[in-house]
CSV table of C-alpha atoms and ligand atoms in Angstrom, one decimal:
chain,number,residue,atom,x,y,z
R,18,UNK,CA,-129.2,11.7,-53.1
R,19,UNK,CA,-128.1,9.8,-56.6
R,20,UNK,CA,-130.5,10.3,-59.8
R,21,UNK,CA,-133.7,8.2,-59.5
R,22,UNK,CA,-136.0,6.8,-61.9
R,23,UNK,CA,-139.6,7.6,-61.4
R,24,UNK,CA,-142.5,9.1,-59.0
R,25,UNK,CA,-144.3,6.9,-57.1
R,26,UNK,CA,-146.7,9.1,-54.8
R,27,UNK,CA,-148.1,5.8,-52.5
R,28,UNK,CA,-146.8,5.7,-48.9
R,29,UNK,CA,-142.9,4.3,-48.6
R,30,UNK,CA,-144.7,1.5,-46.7
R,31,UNK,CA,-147.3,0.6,-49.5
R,32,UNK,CA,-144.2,0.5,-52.0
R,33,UNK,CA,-141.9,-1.8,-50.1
R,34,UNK,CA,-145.2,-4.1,-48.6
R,35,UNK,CA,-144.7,-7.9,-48.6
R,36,UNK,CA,-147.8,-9.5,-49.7
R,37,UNK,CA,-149.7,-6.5,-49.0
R,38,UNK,CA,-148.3,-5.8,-45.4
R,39,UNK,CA,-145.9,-3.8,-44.2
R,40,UNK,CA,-143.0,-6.1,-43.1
R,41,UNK,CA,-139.3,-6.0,-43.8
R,42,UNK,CA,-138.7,-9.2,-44.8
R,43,UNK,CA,-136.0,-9.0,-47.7
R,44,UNK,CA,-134.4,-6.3,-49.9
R,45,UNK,CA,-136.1,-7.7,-52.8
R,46,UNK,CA,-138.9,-5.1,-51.4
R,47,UNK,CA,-137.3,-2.6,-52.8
R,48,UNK,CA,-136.2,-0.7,-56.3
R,49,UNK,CA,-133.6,2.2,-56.2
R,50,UNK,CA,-136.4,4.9,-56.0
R,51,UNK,CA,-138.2,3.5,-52.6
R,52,UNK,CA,-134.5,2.9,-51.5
R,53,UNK,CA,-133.1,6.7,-52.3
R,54,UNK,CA,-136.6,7.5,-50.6
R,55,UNK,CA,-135.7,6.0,-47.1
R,56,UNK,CA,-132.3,7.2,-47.4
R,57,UNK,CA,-133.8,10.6,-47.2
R,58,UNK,CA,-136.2,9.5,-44.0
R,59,UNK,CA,-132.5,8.7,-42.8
R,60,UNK,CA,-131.0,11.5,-43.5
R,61,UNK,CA,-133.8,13.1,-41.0
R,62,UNK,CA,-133.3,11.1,-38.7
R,63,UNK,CA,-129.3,12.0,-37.8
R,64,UNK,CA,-129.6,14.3,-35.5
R,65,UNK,CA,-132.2,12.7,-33.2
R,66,UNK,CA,-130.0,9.6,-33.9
R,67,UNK,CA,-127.8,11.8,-32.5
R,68,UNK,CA,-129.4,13.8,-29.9
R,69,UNK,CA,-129.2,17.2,-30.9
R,70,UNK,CA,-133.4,16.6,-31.3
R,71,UNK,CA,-135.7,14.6,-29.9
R,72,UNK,CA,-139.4,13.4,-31.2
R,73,UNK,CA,-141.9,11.6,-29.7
R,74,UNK,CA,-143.2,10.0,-33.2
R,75,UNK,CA,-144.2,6.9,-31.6
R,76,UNK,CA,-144.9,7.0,-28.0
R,77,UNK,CA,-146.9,4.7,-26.3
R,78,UNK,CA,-146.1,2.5,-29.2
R,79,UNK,CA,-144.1,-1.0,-28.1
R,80,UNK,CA,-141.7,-3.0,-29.7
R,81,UNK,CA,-141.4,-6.6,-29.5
R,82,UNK,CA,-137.6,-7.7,-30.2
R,83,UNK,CA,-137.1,-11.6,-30.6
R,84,UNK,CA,-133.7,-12.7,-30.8
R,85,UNK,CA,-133.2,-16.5,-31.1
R,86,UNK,CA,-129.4,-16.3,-32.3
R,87,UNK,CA,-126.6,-14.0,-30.9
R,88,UNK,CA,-126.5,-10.4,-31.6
R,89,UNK,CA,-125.1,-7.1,-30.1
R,90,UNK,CA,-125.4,-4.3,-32.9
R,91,UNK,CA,-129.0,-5.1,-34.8
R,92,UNK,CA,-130.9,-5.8,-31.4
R,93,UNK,CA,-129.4,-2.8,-29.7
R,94,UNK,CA,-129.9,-0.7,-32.1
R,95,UNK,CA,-133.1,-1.5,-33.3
R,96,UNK,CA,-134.1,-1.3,-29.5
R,97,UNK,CA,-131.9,2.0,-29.4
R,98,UNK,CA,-134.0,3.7,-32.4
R,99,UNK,CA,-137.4,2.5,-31.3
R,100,UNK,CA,-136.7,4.2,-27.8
R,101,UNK,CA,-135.2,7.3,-30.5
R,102,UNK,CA,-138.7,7.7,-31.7
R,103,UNK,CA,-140.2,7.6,-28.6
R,104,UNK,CA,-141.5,4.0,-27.9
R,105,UNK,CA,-140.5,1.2,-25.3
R,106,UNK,CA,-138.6,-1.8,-25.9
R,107,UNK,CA,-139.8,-5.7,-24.7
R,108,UNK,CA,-137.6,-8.3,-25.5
R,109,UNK,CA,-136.9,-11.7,-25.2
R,110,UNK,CA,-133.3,-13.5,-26.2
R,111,UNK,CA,-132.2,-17.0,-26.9
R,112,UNK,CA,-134.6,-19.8,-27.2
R,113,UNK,CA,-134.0,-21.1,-23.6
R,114,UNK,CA,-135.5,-17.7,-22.3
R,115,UNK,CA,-138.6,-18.1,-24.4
R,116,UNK,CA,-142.0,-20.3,-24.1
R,117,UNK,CA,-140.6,-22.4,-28.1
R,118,UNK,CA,-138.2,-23.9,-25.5
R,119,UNK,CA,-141.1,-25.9,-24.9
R,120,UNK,CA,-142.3,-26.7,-28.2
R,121,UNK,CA,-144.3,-23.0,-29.1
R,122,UNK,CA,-145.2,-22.7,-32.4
R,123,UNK,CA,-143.2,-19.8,-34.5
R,124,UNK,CA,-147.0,-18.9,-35.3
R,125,UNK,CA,-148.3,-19.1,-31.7
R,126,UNK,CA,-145.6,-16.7,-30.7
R,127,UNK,CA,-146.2,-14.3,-33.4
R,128,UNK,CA,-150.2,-14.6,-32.7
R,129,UNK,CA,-149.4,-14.0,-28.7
R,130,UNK,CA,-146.8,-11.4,-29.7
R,131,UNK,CA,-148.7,-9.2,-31.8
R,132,UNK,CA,-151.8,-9.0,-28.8
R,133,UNK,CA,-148.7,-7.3,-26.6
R,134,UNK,CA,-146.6,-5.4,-29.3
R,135,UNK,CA,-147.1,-2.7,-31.9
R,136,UNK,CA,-144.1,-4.1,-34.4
R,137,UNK,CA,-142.2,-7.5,-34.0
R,138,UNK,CA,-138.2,-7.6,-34.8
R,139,UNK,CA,-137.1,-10.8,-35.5
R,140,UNK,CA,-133.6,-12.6,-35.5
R,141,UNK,CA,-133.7,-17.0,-36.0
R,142,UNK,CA,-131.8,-19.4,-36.9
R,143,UNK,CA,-133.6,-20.3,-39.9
R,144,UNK,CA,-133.8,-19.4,-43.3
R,145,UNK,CA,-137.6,-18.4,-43.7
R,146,UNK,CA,-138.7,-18.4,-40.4
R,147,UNK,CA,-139.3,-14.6,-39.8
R,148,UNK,CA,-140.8,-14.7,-43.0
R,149,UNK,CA,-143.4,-17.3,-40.8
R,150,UNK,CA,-143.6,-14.9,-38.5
R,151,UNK,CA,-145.2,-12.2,-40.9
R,152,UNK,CA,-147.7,-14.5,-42.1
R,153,UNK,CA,-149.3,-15.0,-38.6
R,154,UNK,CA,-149.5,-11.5,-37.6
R,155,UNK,CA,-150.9,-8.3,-39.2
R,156,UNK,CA,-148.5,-5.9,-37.0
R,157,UNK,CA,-145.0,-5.4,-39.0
R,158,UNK,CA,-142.2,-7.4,-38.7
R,159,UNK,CA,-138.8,-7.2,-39.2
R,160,UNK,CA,-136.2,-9.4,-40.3
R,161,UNK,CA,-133.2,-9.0,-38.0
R,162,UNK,CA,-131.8,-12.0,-39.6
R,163,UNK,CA,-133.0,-15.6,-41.0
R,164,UNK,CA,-130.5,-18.1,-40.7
R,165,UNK,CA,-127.9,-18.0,-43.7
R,166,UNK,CA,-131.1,-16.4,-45.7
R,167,UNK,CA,-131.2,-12.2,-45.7
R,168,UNK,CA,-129.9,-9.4,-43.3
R,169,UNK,CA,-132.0,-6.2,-45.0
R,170,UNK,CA,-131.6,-3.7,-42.0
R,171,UNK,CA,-127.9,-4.2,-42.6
R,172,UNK,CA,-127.9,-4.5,-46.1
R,173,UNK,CA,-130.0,-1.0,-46.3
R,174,UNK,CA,-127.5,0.5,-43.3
R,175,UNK,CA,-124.1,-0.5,-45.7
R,176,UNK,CA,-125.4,0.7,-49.1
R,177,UNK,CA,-126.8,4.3,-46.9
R,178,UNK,CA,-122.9,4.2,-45.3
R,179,UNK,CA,-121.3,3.8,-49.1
R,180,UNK,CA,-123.6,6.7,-50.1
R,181,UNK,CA,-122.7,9.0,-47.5
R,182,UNK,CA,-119.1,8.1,-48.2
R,183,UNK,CA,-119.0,8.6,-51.4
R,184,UNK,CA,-120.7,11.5,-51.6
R,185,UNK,CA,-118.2,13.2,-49.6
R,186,UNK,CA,-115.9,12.1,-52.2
R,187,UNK,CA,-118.3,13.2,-55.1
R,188,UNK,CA,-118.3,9.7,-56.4
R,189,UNK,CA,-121.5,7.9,-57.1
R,190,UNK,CA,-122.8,4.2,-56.4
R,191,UNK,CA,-123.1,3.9,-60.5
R,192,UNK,CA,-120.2,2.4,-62.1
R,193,UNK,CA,-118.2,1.4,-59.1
R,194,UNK,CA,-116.0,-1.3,-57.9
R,195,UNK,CA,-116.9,-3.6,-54.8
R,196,UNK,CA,-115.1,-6.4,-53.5
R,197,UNK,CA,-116.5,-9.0,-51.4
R,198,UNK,CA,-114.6,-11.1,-49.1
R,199,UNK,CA,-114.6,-14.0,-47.4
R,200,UNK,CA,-117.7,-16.5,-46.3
R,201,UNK,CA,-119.6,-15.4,-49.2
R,202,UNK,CA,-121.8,-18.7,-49.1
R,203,UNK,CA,-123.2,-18.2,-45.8
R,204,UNK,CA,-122.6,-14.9,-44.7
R,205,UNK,CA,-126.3,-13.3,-44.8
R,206,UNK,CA,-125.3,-9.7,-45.2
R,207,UNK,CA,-123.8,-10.2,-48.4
R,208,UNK,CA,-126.6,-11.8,-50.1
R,209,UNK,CA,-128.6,-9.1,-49.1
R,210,UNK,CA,-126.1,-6.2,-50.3
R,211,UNK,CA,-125.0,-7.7,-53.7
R,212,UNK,CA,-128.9,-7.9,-54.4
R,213,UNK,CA,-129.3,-3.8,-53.3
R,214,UNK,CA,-126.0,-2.8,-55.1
R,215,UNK,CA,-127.5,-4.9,-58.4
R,216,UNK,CA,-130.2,-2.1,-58.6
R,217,UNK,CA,-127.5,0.7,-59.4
R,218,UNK,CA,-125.9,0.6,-62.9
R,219,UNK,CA,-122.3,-0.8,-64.0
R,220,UNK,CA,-120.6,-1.8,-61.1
R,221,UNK,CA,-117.7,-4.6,-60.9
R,222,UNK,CA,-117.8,-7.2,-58.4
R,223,UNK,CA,-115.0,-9.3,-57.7
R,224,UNK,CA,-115.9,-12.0,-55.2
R,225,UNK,CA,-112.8,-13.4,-53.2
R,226,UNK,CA,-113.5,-16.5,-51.3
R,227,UNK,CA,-112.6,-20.3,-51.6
R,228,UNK,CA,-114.5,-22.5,-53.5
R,229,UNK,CA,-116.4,-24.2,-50.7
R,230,UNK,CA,-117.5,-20.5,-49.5
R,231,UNK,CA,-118.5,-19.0,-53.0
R,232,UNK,CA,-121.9,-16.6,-53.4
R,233,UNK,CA,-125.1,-18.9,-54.8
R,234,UNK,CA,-125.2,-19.5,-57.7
R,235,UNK,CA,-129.2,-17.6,-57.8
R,236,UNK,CA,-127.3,-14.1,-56.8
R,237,UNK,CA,-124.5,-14.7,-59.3
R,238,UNK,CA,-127.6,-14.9,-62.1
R,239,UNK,CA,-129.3,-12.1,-60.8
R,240,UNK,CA,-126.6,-9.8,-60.8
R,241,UNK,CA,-125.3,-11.0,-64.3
R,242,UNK,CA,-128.6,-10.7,-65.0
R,243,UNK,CA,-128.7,-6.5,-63.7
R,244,UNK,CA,-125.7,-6.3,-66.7
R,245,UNK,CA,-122.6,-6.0,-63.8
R,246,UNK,CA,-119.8,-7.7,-64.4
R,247,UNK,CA,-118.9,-10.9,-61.6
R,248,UNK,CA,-115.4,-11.9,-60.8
R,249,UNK,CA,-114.6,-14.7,-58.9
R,250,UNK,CA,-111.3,-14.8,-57.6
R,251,UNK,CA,-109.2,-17.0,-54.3
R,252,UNK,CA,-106.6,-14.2,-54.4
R,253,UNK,CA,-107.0,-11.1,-52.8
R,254,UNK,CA,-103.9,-9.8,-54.8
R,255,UNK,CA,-106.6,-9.9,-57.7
R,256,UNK,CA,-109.8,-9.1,-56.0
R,257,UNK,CA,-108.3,-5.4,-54.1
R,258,UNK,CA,-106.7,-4.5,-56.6
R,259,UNK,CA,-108.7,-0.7,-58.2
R,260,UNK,CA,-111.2,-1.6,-55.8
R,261,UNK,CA,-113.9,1.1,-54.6
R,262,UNK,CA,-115.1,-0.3,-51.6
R,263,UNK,CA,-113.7,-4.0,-50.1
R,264,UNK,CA,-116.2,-5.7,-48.0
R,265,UNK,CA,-115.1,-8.1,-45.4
R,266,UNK,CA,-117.0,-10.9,-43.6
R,267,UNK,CA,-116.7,-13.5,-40.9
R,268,UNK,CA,-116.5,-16.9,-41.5
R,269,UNK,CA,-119.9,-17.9,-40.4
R,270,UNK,CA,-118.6,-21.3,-38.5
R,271,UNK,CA,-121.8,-21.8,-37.0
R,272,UNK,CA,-123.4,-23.0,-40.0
R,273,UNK,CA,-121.3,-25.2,-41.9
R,274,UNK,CA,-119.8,-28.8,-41.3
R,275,UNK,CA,-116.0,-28.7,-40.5
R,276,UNK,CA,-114.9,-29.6,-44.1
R,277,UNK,CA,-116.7,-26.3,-45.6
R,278,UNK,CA,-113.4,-24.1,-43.8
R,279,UNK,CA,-110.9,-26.2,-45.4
R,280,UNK,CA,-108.9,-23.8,-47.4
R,281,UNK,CA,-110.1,-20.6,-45.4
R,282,UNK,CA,-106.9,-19.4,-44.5
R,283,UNK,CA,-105.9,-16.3,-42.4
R,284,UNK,CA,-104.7,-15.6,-46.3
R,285,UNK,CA,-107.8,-14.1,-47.0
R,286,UNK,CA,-107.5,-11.6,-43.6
R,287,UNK,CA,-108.0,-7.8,-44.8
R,288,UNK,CA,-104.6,-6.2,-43.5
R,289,UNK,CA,-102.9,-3.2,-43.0
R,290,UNK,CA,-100.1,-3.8,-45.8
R,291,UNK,CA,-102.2,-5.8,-48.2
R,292,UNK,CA,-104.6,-2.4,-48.4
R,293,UNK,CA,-101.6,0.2,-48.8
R,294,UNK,CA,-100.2,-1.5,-51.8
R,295,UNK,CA,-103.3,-2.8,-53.6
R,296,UNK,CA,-105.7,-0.2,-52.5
R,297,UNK,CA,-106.8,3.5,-53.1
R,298,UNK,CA,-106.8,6.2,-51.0
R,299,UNK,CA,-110.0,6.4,-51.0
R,300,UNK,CA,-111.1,2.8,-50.8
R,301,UNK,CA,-114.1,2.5,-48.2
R,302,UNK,CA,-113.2,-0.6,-46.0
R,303,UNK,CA,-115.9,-2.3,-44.2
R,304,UNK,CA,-117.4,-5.1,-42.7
R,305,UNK,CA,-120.7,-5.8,-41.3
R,306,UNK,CA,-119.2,-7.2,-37.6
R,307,UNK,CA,-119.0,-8.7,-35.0
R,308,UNK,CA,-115.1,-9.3,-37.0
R,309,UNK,CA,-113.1,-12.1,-35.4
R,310,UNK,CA,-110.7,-11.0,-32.7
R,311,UNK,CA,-108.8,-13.8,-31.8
R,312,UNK,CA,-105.2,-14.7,-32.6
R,313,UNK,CA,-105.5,-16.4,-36.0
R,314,UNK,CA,-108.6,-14.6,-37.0
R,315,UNK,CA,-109.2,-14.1,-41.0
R,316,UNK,CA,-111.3,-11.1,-42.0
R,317,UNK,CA,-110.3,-7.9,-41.0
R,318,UNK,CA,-107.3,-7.2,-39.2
R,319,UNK,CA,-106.9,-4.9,-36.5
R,320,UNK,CA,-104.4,-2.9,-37.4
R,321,UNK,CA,-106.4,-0.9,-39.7
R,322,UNK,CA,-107.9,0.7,-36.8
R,323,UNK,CA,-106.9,3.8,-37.3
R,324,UNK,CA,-106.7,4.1,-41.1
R,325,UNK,CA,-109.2,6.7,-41.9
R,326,UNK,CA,-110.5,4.1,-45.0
R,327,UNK,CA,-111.9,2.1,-42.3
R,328,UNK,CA,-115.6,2.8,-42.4
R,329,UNK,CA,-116.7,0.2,-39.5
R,330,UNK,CA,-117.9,2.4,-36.8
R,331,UNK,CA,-119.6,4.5,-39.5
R,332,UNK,CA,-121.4,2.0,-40.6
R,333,UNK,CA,-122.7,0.7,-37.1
R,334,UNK,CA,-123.2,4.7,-36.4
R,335,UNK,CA,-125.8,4.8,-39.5
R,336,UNK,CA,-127.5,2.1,-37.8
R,337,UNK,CA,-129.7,3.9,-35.8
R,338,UNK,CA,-131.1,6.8,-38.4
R,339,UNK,CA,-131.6,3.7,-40.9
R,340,UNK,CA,-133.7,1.6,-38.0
R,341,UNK,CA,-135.4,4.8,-37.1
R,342,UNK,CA,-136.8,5.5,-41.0
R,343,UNK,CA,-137.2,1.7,-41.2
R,344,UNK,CA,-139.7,2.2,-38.0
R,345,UNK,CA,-141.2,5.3,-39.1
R,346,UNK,CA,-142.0,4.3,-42.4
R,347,UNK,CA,-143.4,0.7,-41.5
R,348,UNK,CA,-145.4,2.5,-39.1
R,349,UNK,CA,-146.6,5.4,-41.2
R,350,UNK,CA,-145.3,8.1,-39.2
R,351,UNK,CA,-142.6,9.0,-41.3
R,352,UNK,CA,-143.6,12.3,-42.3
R,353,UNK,CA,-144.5,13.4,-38.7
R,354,UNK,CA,-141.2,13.6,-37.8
R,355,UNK,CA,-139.6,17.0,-39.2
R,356,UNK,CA,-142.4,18.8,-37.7
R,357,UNK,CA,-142.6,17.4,-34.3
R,358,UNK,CA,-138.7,17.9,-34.1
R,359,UNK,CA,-137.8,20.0,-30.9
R,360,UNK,CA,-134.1,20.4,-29.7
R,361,UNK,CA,-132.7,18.0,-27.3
B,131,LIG,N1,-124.0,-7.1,-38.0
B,131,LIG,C1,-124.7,-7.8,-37.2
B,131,LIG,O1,-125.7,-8.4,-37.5
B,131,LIG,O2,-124.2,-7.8,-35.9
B,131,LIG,P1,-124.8,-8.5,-34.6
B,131,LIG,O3,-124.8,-10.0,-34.9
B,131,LIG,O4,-124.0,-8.1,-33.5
B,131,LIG,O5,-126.2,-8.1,-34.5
């Protein structure tokens, strides 16, 4: 782990609260310190992540996971790390599968939900909502997801993969270079990394997108604010160029009228030949996925597949020890689990 600041000796869960309670509602929770802190909870977690040991931390306890909008990686593998730690799984997905396809209140589900469940996950289509959630329940709840708003499990899971990475390369998160790419209005995953990477000191953002997809103008403040420096930049000639770590996204087309794309060509794709001459050998490449992989698709091409740079499946891998200390932590059983480790 990277230098930290200060001791705070209250429970991980009392530090990162949201009005009191233990949800996971937005990386604004958290400072570096209570961030390095679950990074080591992860850390504990890797091999029961990866079966070489097994714990029973929170069995008999239930999960409930509510997805409203697609999803393959954050419900599985929140469901995967509960089951990890010992508990069972109930989910419900879509709205057409649940009881708010006929008119349920978001706080009559939550209130009905937490009477089944011992910890709520939460993905919806809008910006807020899980935070609704929260309020009606006492249990914790995580955001999975709120619209165009916040993504902190993935957030949290992509700062943890550019540790681990760069630790194997002895660099640190301090002072680097990150480049953003793509649909940085609405993609939800960058909103909530720039505002985790913010709390390390001197890094460089160059932000390549179009000017109808540009970050919010409240991020580009805060992180001015932080003292990094903010580049905004159409070319990815410009953007690449020295950069530490390029992170790609998806053009979220769900969310914006037609005219928002205009512009968005496959020019902005992340591909083979663009990274070889503008990148270093050591540049991380990533992207939170699902990426686009359909002919004309513009984020992140698939012929970087087998460049070692290409941290994707890394990142997805680090899913399930991040989720697990997410769990643990919001559920106070974080420090049960190194004891009751046995092998698998
Ligand atoms: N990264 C991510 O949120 O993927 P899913 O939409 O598949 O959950």
């Amino acid at each position: 782990a990277q230098a930290t600041t200060g001791a705070d000796d209250r429970p991980l869960a009392q530090r990162i609260a949201a009005e009191g309670r233990p949800h996971l509602l937005s990386v604004a929770q958290f400072d570096r310190d209570s961030l390095e802190a679950l990074f080591q909870v992860a850390d504990v977690m890797q091999p029961i992540a990866r079966r070489q040991k097994v714990t029973r931390v929170l069995e008999g306890a239930v999960l409930g996971s509510l997805f409203f909008e697609a999803s393959t990686r954050t419900r599985v593998s929140f469901g995967a790390a509960f089951c990890r730690l010992g508990g069972t799984v109930c989910d419900t997905t879509g709205f057409t599968f649940s009881s708010m396809a006929k008119g349920e209140s978001i706080y009559d589900t939550s209130r009905v939900m937490s009477g089944y469940v011992d910890a709520l996950v939460v993905r919806h289509p809008e910006q807020g909502s899980v935070a609704e959630f929260a309020r009606a329940t006492n249990i914790p709840v995580i955001n999975a997801g709120d619209g165009p708003g916040e993504h902190p499990s993935q957030a949290i899971l992509d700062l943890y993969t550019i540790q681990r990475e760069f630790s194997r390369m002895g660099k640190l998160v301090d002072g680097t270079h990150v480049a953003m790419v793509g649909d940085l209005k609405y993609g939800r995953t960058v909103h909530s990394l720039i505002r985790l990477l913010s709390l390390y000191r001197g890094l460089k953002f160059t932000l390549i997108a179009p000017p109808s997809l540009e970050m919010p103008a409240y991020l580009l403040d805060l992180v001015a604010r932080n003292g990094h420096v903010i580049e905004q930049t159409q070319s990815l000639e410009e953007g690449l160029r020295g950069a530490d770590v390029v992170y790609a996204t998806r053009i979220q087309k769900e969310r914006f009228a037609g005219e928002e794309i205009e512009g968005y060509t496959p020019e902005f794709q992340i591909r083979k030949a663009l990274v070889d001459t503008l990148c270093k050998p050591d540049t991380i490449l990533m992207h939170p996925l699902p990426r686009d992989g359909r002919p004309g698709a513009n984020d992140l091409s698939i012929d970087l597949n087998h460049d070692p740079r290409l941290a994707i499946f890394r990142q997805t891998d680090n899913g399930i020890p991040v989720r697990m200390a997410l769990f643990a932590v919001l559920m106070g059983v974080e420090h049960q689990v190194a004891r009751s480790m046995r092998d698998a």
